[in-house]
XYZ file of C-alpha atoms in Angstrom:
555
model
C -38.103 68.042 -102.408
C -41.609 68.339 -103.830
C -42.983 68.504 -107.446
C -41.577 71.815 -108.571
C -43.226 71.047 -111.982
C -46.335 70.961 -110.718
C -45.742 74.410 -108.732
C -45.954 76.838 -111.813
C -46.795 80.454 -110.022
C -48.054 82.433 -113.525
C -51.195 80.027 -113.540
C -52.747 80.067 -117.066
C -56.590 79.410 -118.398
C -57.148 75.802 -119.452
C -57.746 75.672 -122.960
C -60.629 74.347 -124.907
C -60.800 73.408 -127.966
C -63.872 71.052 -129.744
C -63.693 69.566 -133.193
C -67.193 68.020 -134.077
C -67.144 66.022 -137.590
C -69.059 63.513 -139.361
C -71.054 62.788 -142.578
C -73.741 60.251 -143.634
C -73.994 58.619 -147.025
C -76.959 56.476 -148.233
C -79.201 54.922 -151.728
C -80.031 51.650 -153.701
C -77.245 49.058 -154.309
C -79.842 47.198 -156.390
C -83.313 49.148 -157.631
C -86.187 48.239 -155.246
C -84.097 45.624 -153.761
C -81.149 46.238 -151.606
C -80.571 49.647 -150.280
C -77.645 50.854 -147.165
C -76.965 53.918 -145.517
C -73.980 54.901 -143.132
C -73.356 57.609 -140.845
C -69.994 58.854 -139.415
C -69.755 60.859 -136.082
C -66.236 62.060 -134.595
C -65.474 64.153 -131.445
C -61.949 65.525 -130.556
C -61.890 67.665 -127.600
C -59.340 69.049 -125.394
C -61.352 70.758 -121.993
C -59.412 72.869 -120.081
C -59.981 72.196 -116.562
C -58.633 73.468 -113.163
C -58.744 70.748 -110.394
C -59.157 72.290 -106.850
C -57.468 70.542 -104.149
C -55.822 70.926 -100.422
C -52.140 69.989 -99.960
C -49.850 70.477 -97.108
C -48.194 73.620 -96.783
C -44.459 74.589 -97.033
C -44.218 74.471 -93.067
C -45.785 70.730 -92.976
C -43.057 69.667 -96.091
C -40.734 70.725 -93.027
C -42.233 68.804 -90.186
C -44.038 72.232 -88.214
C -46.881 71.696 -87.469
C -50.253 74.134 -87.199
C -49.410 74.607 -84.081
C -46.139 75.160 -84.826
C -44.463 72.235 -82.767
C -41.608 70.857 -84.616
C -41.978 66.757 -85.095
C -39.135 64.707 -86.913
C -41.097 63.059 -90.267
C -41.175 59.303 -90.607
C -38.923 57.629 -93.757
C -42.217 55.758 -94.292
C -44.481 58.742 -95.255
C -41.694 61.325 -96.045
C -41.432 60.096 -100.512
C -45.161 60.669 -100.184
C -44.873 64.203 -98.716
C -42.180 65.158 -101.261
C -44.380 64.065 -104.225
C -47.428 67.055 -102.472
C -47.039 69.925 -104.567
C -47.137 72.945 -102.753
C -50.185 75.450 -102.081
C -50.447 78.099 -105.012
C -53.677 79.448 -103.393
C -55.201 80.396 -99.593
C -54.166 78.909 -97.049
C -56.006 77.427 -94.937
C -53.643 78.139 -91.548
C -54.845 74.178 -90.479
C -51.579 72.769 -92.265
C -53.214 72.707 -95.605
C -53.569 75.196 -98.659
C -55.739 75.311 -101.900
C -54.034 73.886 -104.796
C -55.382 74.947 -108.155
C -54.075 72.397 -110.993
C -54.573 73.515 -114.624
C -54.836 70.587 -116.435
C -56.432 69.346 -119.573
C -59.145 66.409 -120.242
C -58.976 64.905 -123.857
C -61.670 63.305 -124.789
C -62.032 61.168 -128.547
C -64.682 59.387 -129.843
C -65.257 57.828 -133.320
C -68.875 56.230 -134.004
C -70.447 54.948 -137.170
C -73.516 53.014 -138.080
C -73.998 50.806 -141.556
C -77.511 49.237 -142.041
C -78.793 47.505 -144.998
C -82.275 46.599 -146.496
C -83.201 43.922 -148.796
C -86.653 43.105 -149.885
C -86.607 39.675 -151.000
C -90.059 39.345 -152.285
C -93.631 40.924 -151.914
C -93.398 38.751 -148.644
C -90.011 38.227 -146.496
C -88.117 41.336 -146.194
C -84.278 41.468 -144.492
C -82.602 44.152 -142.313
C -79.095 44.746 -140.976
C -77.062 46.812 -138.509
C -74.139 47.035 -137.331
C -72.875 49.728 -134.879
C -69.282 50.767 -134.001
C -67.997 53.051 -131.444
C -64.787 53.820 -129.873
C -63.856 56.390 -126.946
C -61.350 57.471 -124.835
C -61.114 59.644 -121.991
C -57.615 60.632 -119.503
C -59.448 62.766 -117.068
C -57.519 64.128 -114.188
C -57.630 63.790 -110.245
C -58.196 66.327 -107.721
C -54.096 66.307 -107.577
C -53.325 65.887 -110.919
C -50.084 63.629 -110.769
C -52.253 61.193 -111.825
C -55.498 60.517 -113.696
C -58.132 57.991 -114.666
C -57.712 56.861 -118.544
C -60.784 55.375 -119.848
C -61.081 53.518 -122.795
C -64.973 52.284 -124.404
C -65.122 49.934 -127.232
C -68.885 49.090 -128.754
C -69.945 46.637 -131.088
C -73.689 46.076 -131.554
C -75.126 43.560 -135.036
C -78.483 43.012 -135.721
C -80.183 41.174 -138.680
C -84.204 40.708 -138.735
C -86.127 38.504 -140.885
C -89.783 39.308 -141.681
C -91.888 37.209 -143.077
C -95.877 37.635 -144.122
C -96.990 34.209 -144.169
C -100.319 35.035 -144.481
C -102.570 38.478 -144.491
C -103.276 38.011 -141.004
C -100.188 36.105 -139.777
C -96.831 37.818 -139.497
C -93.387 36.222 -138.724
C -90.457 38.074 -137.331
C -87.003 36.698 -136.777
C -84.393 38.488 -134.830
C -80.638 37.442 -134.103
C -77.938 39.933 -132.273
C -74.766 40.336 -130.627
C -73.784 42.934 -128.806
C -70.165 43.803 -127.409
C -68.932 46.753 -124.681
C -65.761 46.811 -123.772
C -64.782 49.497 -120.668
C -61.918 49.289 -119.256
C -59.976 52.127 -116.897
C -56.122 52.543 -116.053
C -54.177 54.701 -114.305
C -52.375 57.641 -115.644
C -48.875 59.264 -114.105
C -47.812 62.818 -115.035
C -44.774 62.684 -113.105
C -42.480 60.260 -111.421
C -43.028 58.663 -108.218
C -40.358 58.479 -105.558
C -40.156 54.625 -105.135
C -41.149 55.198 -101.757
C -44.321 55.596 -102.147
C -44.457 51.756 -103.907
C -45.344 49.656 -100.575
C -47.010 46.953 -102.250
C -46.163 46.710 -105.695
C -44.031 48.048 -108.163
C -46.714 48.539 -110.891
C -48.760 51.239 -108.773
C -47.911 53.686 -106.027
C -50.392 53.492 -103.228
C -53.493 55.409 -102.814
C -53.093 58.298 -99.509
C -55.177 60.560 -97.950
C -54.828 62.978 -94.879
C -57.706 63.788 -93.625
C -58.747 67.611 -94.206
C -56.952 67.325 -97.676
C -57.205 65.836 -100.938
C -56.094 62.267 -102.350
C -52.509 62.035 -103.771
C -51.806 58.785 -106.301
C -54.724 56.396 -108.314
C -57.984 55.746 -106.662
C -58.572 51.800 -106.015
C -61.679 52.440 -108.493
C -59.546 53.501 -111.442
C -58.013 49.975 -112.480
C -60.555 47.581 -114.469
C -61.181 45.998 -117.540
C -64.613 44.860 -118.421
C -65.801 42.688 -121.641
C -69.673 42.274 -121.942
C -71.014 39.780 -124.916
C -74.921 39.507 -125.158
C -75.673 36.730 -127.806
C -79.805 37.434 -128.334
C -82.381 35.144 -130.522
C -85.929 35.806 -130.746
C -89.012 34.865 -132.766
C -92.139 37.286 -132.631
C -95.667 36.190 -134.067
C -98.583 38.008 -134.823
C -102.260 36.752 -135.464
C -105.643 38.151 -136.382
C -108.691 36.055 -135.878
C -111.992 37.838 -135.530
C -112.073 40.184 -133.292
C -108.723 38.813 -131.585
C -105.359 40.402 -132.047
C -102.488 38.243 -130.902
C -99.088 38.839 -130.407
C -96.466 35.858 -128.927
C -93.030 35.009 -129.325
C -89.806 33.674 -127.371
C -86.594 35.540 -126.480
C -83.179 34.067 -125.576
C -80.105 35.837 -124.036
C -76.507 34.374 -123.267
C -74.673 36.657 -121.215
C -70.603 36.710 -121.386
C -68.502 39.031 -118.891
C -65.144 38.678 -118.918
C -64.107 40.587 -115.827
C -60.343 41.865 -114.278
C -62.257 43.685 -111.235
C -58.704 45.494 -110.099
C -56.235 43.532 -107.964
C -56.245 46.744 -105.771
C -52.893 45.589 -104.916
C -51.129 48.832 -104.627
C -53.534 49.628 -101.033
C -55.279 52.714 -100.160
C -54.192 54.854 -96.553
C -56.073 57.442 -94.562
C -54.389 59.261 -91.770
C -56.958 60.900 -89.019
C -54.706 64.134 -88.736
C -51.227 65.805 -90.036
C -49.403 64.915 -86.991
C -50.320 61.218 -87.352
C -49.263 61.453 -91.006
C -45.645 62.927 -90.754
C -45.155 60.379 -87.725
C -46.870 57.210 -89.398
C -49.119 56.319 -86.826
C -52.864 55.588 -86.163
C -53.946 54.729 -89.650
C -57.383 55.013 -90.193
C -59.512 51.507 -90.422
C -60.601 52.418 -93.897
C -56.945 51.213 -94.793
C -57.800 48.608 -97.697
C -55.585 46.341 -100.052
C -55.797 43.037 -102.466
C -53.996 40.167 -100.716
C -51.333 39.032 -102.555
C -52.183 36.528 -104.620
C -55.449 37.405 -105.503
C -57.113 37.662 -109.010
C -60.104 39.582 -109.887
C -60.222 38.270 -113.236
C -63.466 36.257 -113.409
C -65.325 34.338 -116.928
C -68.493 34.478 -116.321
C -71.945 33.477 -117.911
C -75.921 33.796 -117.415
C -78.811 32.916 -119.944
C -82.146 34.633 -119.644
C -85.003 33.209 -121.219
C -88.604 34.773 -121.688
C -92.359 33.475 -123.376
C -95.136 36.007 -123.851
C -98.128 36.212 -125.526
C -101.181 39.231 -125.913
C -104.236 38.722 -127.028
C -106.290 42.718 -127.990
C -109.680 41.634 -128.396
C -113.109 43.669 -129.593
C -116.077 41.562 -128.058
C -118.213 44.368 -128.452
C -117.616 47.755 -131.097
C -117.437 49.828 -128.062
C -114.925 48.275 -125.852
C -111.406 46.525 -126.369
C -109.973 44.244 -123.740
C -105.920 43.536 -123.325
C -104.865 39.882 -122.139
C -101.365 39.405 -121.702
C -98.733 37.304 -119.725
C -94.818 37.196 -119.682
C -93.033 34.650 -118.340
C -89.225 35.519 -117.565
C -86.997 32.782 -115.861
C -83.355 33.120 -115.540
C -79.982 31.220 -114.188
C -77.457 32.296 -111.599
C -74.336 33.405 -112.819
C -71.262 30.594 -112.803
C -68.021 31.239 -113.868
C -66.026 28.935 -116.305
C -63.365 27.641 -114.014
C -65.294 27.606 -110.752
C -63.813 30.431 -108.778
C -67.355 31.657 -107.213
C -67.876 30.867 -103.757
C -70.544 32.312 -101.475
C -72.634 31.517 -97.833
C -76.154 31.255 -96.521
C -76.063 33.095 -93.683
C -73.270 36.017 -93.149
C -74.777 35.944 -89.498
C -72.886 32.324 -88.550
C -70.538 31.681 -91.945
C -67.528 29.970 -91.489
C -66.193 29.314 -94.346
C -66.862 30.278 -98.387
C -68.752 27.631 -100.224
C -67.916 27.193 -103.683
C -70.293 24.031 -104.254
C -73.684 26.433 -103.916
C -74.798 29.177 -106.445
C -74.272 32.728 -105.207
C -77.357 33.398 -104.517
C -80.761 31.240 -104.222
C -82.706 32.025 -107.825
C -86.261 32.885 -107.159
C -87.265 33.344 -110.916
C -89.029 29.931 -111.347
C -92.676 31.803 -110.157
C -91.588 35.484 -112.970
C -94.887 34.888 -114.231
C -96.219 38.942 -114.974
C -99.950 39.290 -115.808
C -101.242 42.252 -117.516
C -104.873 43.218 -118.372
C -106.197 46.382 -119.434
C -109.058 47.723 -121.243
C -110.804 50.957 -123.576
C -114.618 51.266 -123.234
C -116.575 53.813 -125.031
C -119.278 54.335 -123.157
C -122.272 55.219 -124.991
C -120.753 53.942 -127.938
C -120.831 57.308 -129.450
C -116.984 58.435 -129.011
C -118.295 60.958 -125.634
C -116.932 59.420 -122.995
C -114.211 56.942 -122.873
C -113.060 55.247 -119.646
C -109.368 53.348 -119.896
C -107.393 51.384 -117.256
C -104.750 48.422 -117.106
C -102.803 46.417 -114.421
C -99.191 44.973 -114.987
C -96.563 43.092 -113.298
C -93.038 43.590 -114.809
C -90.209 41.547 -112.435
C -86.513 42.906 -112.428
C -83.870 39.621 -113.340
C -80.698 39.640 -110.811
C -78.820 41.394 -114.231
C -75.324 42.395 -113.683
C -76.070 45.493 -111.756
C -76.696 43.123 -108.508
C -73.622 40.345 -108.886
C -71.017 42.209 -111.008
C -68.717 42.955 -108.217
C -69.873 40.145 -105.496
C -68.087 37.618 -107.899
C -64.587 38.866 -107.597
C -64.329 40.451 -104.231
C -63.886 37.105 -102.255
C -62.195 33.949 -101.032
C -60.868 32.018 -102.200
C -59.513 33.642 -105.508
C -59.573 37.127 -103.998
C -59.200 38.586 -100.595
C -59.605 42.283 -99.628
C -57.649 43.303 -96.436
C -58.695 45.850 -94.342
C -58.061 46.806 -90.755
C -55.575 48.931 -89.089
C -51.568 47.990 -89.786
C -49.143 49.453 -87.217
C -47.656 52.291 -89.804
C -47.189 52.812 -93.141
C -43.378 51.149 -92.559
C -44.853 48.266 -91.372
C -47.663 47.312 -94.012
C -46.004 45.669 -95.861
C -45.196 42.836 -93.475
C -48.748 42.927 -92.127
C -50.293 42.215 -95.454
C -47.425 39.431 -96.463
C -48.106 37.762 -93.112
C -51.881 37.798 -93.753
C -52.479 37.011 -97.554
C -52.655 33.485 -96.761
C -54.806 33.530 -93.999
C -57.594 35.198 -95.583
C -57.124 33.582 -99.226
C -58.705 30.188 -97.885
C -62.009 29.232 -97.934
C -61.935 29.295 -94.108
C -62.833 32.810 -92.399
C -60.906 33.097 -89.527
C -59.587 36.976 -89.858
C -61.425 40.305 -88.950
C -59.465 41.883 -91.437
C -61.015 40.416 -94.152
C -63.559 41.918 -95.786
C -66.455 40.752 -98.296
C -69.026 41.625 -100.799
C -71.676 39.386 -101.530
C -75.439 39.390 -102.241
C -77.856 38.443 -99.547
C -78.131 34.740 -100.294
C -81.608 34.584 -99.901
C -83.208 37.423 -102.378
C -86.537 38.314 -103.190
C -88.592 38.833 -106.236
C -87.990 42.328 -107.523
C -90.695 44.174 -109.551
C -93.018 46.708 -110.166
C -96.722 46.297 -110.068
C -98.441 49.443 -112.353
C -102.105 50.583 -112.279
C -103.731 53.473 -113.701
C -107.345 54.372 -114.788
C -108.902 57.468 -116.743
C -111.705 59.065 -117.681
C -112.559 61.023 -120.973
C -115.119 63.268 -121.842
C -115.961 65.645 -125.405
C -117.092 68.387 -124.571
C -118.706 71.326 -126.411
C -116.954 73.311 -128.499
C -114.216 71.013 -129.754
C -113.092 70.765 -126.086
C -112.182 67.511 -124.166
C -111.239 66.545 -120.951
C -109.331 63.562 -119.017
C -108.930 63.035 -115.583
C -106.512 60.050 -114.363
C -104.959 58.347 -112.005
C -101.714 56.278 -112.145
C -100.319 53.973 -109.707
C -96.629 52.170 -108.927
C -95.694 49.889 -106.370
C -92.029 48.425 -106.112
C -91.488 45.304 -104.139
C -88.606 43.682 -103.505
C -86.335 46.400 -104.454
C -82.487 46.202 -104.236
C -80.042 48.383 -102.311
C -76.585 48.694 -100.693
C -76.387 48.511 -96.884
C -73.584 47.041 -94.582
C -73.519 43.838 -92.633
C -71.491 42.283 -89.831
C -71.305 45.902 -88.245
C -70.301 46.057 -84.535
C -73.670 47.384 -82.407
C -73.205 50.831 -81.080
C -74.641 53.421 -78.551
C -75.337 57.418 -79.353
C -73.416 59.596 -77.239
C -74.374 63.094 -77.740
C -76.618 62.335 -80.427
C -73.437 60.635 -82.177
C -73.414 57.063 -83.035
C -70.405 55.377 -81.016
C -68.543 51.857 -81.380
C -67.534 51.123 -77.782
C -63.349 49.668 -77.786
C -62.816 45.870 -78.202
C -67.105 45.705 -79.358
C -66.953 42.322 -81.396
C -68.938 42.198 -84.793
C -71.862 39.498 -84.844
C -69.446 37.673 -86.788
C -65.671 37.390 -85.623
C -64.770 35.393 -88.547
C -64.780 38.383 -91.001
C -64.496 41.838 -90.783
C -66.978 44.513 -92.850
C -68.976 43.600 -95.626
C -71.109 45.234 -97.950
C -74.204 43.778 -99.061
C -76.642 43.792 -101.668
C -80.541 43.152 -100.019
C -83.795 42.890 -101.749
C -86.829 43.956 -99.584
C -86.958 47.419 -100.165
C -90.798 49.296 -101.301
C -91.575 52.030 -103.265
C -94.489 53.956 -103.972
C -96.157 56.414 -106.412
C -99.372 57.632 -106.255
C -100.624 60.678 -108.653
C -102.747 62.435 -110.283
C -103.255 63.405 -113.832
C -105.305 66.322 -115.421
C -105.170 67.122 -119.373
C -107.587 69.810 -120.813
C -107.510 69.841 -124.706
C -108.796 72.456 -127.219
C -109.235 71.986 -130.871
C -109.084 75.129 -133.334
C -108.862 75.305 -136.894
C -106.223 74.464 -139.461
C -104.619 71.847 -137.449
C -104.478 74.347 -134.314
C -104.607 72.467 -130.705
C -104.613 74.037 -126.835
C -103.415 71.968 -124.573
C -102.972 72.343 -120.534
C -101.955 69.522 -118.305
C -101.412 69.175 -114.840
C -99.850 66.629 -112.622
């Protein structure tokens, strides 16, 4: 048995089709008072796509192999090579051949936009917007018996109060809330043999032979995401003299409600074919939620920031910029305490829930910034212009979104290598509550968590230029701009077992024990990586007549 229905020989062209819609409407409610304007947007599409993938051949669905021994196929693995389709392409004459899978990819999407105006008086003026956007997409896999539904829901309100208190002192008043929903699932165009449910009956698992393509979900495709950021801030600007001031305050709340994927229906690689049809040697990559766990995290930060700028003249001929930000922000916590993290992955132990999840360097986000324009001989000839600036990067959700549901003790990932495919069931039952403690006493566990100890991120810019007129309604600048990133985050693994090159190869030695024995792999989120951009900038400008302008620039 295989999936006939998925083994059509006359192979047709995907169809496309695009409908593209909308309209925008917009005038006074009240004359010189309150006016509004919407705008509609819709997108229906239905791409025509052809997913290209490698499947076992006809030979492999009856247990001969490439090299054309005969081998009796495991009851384990045999419901997942029934549900292959079979090769409608080349083959490849290593057990595999090209599958080509016409499918289609609907996509929808409705968006519309409403904002409103209301002058109140010759002073305070009021504005309002509110956005909404919904969109769905069920794109296919690379064997498309299943596929990855997405689903995007958008909310963003804004109202702004402005306020002229005086001719040189302006008031503006901002409040918002924005809300994005995303959320995946998985899609099934046929139906699985129950076979190939080891862990649960909501999902088949995930499997992969090495040399061909993935059959079932991808652990990635099963989330559900709800972001709130609540936003209040109060902008002032002041003239006096020759100073132009700007300051004001801004506060964020940050709400993400998070179901990270259980990953509870597990995800096997086989090395080969042979070990495939006889359920043996999975690969270590094997990975699958403990039972019991629970992505499904509430979880809150607050980012506060002060600024103020000061543009001041002391002379006609030159302008000087003052400014400094100051940007503070919490850890993340979640509402019913199911964080936990460690100091030191190096000699861990156990999960700590009673420190935050990672030490919060923000208390010194002070970011200066200076710059100036000087006109040289005061006669608009030669202008020379620089700055300096400091702008730090908060810990946003990018760094911690999925370090705070990927561990003890609400969540435990297993990993490792179970006996066979027959068996893994057993292995994970007998394991789950091991590794959902806050003890770590089990290398196959595995973790995700930021380096406890992170470093200011940001970016220090610099740049300088100079300007000349020249005759003949011809000007010149020649610059220079500067970046420097400090601190910078990135991805690496830790708790890796040390290893020799063999041939130029990098090789694990059998039985090598990881620095830590409590734990198995663990990606990890550090923060002292550089950057650096230096360059050059060359702009040569002609003006003609009647509005007519050259210009050349080179980088």
């Amino acid at each position: 048995m295989c999936s006939s229905d998925l083994n059509a020989a006359n192979l047709k062209k995907p169809e496309f089709k695009r409908n593209q819609f909308g309209g925008s409407l917009g005038g006074p409610v009240i004359h010189d008072k309150l006016f509004f304007f919407g705008n509609y947007e819709g997108l229906h599409e239905r791409l025509g796509i052809t997913r290209v993938g490698f499947v076992p051949t006809e030979a492999v669905h009856r247990g001969i192999l490439p090299s054309g021994e005969q081998v009796a196929i495991a009851a384990a693995t045999k419901p997942f090579l029934d549900t292959f389709p079979l090769p409608n392409g080349e083959n490849r004459n290593d057990g595999f051949g090209q599958y080509n899978g016409p499918s289609s990819q609907p996509t929808d999407e409705n968006y519309f936009v409403v904002r409103g105006d209301y002058h109140m008086n010759d002073k305070q003026s009021l504005f309002s917007r509110f956005t909404w956007d919904n969109g769905s997409q069920d794109s296919p896999n690379e064997i498309p018996v299943t596929s990855q539904v997405f689903g995007t829901k958008i909310r963003y309100s804004t109202i702004q109060h402005q306020y002229i208190v005086t001719p040189t002192f302006l008031l503006s008043t901002r409040l918002a809330m924005n809300r994005s929903i995303l959320g995946s699932q998985v899609g099934q165009s046929i139906t699985f043999p129950a076979g190939t449910y080891v862990f649960t009956n909501r999902l088949p698992a995930s499997m992969t032979i090495t040399g061909g393509s993935t059959l079932s979900p991808n652990l990635q495709s099963d989330f559900y995401n709800i972001h709130n950021r609540y936003q209040a801030s109060e902008d002032m600007s002041l003239s006096v003299g020759s100073h132009a001031m700007k300051f004001g305050v801004d506060y964020q709340k940050l709400g993400m409600n998070i179901d990270g994927g259980s990953r509870d229906f597990g995800e096997f690689t086989y090395p080969s074919l042979q070990d495939f049809l006889l359920d043996r040697n999975i690969s270590p990559s094997f990975i699958v939620g403990a039972y019991g766990s629970s992505a499904v995290r509430s979880l809150r930060q607050y980012f506060y920031a002060g600024y103020f700028q000061d543009d001041w003249r002391p002379k006609s001929n030159l302008t000087v910029n003052l400014g400094v930000r100051y940007e503070p922000y919490t850890v993340p916590t979640e509402k019913w305490g199911r964080l936990a993290s460690f100091k030191d992955w190096r000699t861990a132990t156990e999960m700590d829930s009673n420190i935050p999840l990672f030490n919060n360097p923000s208390a010194g986000y002070f970011s200066p910034r200076v710059g100036f324009a000087w006109d040289v001989g005061g006669n608009g000839k030669t202008a020379i212009r620089g700055g300096y600036s400091i702008f730090f990067v908060p810990a946003d959700i990018p760094f911690w979104r999925t370090q705070t549901y990927r561990n003890p003790p609400s969540y435990a990932q297993i990993g490792g290598t179970p006996p066979s495919l027959g068996t893994a069931r057993a292995f994970v039952t007998a394991l789950s509550p091991t590794v959902l403690g806050t003890k770590l006493n089990s290398p196959s566990l595995t973790l995700r968590l930021p380096d406890w100890n992170i470093r200011s991120s940001y970016d220090q810019k610099f740049n300088i230029s100079v300007q000349r007129e020249l005759p003949g309604d011809l000007s010149v600048t020649l610059g220079y701009l500067g970046a420097r990133g400090i601190g910078l985050w990135y991805l690496d693994s830790a708790n890796t077992a040390s290893y020799t090159l063999v041939n130029g190869r990098q090789f694990v030695p059998a039985g090598q024990r990881r620095p830590n024995p409590n734990y198995g792999a663990m990606p990890i989120n550090y923060s002292d990586g550089q950057s650096f951009y230096n360059g050059m900038q060359l702009e040569i400008k002609r003006r003609f007549s009647k509005g007519l302008t050259f210009q050349v620039a080179y980088t």
